[in-house]
Short mmCIF file of C-alpha atoms in Angstrom, two decimals:
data_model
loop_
_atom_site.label_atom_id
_atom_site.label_comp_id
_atom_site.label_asym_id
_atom_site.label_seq_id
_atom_site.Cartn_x
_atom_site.Cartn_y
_atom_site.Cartn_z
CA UNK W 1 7.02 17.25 14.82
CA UNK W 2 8.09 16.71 11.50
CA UNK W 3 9.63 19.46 9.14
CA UNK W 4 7.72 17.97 6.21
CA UNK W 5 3.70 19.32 7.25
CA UNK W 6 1.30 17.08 5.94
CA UNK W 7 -2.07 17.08 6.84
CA UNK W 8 -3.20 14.34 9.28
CA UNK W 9 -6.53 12.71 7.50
CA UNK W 10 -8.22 13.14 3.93
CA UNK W 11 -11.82 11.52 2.86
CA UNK W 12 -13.35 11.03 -0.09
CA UNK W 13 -15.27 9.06 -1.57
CA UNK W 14 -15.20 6.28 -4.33
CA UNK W 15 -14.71 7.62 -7.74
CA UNK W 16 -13.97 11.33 -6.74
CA UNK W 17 -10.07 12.62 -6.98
CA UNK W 18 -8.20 13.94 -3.79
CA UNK W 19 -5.20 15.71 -3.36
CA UNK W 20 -2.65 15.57 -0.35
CA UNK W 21 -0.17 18.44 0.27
CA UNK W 22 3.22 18.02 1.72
CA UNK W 23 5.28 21.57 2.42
CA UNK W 24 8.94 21.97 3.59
CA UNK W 25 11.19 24.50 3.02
CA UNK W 26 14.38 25.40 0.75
CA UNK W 27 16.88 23.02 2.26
CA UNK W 28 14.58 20.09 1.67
CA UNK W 29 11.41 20.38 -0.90
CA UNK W 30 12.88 23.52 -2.57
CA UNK W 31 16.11 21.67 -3.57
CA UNK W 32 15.79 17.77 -4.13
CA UNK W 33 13.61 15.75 -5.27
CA UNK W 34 9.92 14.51 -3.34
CA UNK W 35 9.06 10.79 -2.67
CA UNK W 36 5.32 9.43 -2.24
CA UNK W 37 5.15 6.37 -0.42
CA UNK W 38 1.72 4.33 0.61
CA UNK W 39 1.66 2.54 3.65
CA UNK W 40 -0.90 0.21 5.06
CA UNK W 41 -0.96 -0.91 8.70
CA UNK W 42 1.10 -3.85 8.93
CA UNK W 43 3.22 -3.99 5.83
CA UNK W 44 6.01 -2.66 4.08
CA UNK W 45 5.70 1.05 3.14
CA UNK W 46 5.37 0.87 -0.99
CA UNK W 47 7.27 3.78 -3.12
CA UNK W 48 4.50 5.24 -5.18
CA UNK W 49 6.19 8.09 -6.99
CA UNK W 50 9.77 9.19 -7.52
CA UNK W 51 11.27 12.47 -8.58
CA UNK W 52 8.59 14.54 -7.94
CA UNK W 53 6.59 12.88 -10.50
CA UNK W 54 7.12 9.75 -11.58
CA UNK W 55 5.30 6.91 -10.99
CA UNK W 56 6.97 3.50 -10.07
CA UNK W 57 6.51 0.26 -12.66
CA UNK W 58 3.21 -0.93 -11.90
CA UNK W 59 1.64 1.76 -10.30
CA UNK W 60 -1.22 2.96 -11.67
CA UNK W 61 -1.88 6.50 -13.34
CA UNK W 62 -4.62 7.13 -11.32
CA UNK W 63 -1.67 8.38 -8.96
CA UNK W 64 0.29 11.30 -9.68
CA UNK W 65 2.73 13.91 -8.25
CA UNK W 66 4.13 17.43 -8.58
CA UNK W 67 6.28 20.10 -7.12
CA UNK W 68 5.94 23.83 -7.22
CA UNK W 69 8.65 25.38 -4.63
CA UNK W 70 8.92 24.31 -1.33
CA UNK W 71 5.13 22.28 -1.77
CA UNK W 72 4.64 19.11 -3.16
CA UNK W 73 1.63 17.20 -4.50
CA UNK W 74 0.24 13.60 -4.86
CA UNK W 75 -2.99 13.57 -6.55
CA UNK W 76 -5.04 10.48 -6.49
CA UNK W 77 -7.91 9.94 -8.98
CA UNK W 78 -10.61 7.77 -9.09
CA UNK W 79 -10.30 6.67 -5.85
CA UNK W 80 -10.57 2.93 -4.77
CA UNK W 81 -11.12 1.01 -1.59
CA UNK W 82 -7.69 -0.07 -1.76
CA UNK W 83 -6.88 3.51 -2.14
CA UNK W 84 -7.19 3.59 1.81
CA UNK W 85 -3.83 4.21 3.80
CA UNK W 86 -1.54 6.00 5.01
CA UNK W 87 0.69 8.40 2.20
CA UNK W 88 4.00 9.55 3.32
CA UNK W 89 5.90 12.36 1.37
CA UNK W 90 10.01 12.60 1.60
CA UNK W 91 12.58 14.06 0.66
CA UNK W 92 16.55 14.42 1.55
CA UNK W 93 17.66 17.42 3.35
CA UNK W 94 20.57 19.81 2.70
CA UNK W 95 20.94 20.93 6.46
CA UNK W 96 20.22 18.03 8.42
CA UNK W 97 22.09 16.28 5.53
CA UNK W 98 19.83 13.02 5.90
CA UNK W 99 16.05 12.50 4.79
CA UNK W 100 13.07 13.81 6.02
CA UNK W 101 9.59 11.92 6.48
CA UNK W 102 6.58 14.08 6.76
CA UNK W 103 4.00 13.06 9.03
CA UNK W 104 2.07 11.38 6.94
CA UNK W 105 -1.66 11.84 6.00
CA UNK W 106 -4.51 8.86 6.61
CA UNK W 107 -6.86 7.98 3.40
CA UNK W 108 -10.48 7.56 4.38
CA UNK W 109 -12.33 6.23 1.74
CA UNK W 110 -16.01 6.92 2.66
CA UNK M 1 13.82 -10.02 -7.22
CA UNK M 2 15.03 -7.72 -4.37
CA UNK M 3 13.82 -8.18 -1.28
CA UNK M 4 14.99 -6.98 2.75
CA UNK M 5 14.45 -8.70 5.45
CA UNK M 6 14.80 -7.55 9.40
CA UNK M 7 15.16 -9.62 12.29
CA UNK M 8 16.67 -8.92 15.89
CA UNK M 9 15.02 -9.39 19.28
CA UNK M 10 11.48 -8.36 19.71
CA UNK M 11 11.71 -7.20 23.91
CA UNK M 12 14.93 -5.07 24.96
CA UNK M 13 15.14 -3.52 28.66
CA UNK M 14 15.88 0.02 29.08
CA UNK M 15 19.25 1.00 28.95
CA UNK M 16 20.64 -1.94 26.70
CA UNK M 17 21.67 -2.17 23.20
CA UNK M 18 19.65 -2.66 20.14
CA UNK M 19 21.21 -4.81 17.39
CA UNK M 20 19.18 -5.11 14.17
CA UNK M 21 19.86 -7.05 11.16
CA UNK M 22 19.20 -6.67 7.70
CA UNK M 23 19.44 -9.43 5.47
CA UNK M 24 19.07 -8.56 1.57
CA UNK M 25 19.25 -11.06 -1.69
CA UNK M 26 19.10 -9.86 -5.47
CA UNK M 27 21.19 -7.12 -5.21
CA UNK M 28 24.90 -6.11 -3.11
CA UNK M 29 26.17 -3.58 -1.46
CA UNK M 30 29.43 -3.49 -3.46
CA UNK M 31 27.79 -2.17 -6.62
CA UNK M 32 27.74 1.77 -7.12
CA UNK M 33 25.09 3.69 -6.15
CA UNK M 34 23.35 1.24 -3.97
CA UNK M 35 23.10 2.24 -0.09
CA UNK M 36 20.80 0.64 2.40
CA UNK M 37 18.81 2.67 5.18
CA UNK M 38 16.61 2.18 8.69
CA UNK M 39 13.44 4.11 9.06
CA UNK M 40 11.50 2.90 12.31
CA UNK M 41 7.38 3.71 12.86
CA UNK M 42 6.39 4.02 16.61
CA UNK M 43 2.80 3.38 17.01
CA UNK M 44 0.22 5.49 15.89
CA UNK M 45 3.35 7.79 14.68
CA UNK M 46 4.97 8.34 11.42
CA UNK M 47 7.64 6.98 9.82
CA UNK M 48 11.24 8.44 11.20
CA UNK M 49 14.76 7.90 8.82
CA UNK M 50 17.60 6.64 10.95
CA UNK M 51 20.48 6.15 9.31
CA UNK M 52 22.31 4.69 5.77
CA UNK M 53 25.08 3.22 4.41
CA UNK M 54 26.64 3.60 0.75
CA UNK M 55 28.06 1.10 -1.10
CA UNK M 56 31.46 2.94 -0.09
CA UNK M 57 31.04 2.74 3.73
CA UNK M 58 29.63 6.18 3.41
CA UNK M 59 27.24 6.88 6.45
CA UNK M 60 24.76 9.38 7.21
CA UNK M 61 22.59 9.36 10.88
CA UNK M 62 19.36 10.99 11.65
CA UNK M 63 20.86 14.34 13.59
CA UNK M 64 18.68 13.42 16.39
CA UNK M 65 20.04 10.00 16.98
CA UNK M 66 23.45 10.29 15.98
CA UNK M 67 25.11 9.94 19.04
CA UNK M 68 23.09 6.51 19.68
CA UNK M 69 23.56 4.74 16.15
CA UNK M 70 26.15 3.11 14.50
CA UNK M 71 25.34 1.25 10.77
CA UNK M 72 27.47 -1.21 9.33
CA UNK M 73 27.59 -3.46 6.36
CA UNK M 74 29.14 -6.97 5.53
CA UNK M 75 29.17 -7.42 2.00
CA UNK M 76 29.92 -10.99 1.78
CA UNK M 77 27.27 -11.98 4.50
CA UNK M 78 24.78 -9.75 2.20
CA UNK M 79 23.91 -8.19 5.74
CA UNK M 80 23.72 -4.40 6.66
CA UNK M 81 23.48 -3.80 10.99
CA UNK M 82 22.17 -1.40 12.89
CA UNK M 83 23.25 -0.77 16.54
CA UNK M 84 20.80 1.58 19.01
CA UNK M 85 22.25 2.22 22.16
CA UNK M 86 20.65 2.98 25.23
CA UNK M 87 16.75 2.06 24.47
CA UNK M 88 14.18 3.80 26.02
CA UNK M 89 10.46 2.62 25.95
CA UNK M 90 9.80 6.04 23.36
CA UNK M 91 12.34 3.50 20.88
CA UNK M 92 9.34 1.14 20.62
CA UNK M 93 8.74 1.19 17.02
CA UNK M 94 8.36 -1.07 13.96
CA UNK M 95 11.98 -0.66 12.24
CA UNK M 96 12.59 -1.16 7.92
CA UNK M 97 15.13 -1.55 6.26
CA UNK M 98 15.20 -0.36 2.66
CA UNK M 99 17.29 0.12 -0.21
CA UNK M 100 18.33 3.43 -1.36
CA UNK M 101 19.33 4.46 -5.02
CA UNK M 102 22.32 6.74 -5.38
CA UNK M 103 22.69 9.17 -8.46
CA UNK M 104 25.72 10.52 -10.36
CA UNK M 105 25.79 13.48 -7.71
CA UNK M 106 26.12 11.21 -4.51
CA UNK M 107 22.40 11.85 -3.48
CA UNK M 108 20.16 9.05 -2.40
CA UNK M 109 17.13 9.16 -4.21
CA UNK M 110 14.51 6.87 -2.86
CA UNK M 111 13.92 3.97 -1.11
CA UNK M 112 12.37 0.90 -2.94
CA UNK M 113 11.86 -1.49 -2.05
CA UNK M 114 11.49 -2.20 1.79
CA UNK M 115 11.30 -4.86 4.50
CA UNK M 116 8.40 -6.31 6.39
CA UNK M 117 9.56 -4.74 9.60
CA UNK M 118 9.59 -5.76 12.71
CA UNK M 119 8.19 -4.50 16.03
CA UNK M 120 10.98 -3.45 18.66
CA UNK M 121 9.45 -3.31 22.43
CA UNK M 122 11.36 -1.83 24.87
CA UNK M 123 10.19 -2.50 28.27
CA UNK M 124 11.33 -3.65 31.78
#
């Protein structure tokens, strides 16, 4: 069980905007940095946003993040069919002094 | 270009050791702030950090693990390894390498990019 709780599934459908949550605690979330990372069965996990909120070259702004606490954010807007996979938040943490995945949540795009 | 590249057996038995390999071009592991890391994926399960090495020899292991891993790097070769001793069939898993970026204070920062992977069975 991972120490980063994401939910397990999200759906929405094309066009609409969803939101995935990712909450830790003050040794992890509430003191470094959050990662976003998309993953699609079969391939190399892709970093999708940095630093809480930055987006890596080439990804689009329809993807965003943010951080309030021990809770982070990715927001996705104007979802795609492409859109659908698996999002992984992480983050390093102070007490285990090595990085934490959370358990990931699976994109359904109806 | 940076790219990461795994390779190692695809079948080890129960009890024996795990050697991976990670083979990297456009970038080296004797510039600053550069480490390079192991995350695995059973199936069906979520990814899972294992271990990484600085560009200093610094090394940091997944608490849970610790006692089974060792990482090493040879700089010339371009090549970071990863040793997992005594496999179990619960160590089948897709394993990545990935580079890490290191800031001012020490702290990795993320991992970007990553390897293909590949799938690790452990069985009799």
């Amino acid at each position: 069980q991972s120490v980063l709780t994401q939910p397990p599934s999200a759906s929405e459908t094309p066009g609409q905007t969803v939101t995935f949550s990712c909450s830790g605690s003050t040794s992890n979330i509430g003191t470094n940095t959050v990662n976003w990372y998309q993953h699609l069965p079969g391939t190399a996990p892709k970093l999708l946003i940095y630093d809480n909120n930055q987006r890596r070259s080439g990804v689009p702004d329809r993807f965003s993040g943010s951080k309030s606490g021990t809770s982070a954010s990715l927001a996705i807007s104007g979802l795609q069919s492409e859109d659908e996979a698996d999002y992984y938040c992480a983050t390093w943490d102070d007490s285990l002094n090595g990085w934490l995945f959370g358990g990931g949540t699976r994109l359904t795009v109806l | 270009q940076i790219t990461l590249k795994e390779s190692g057996p695809t079948l080890v038995k129960p009890t024996q050791t795990l050697t991976l390999t990670c083979t990297f071009s456009g970038m080296s592991l004797s510039t600053s702030e550069v480490a390079v890391g192991w995350i695995r994926q059973p199936p069906g399960k979520a990814l899972e950090w294992l271990a990484l090495i600085y560009w200093d020899d610094d090394k940091h292991y997944s608490p849970s693990l610790k006692s089974r891993l060792t990482i090493t790097k040879d700089t010339a070769k371009n090549q970071v390894v990863l040793l997992m001793a005594n496999m179990d069939p619960v160590d089948t898993a897709t394993y990545y390498c990935a580079r890490s970026i290191i800031d001012d204070y020490g702290d990795p920062r993320w991992f970007d990019p990553w390897g293909q992977g590949t799938l690790v069975t452990v069985s009799s």
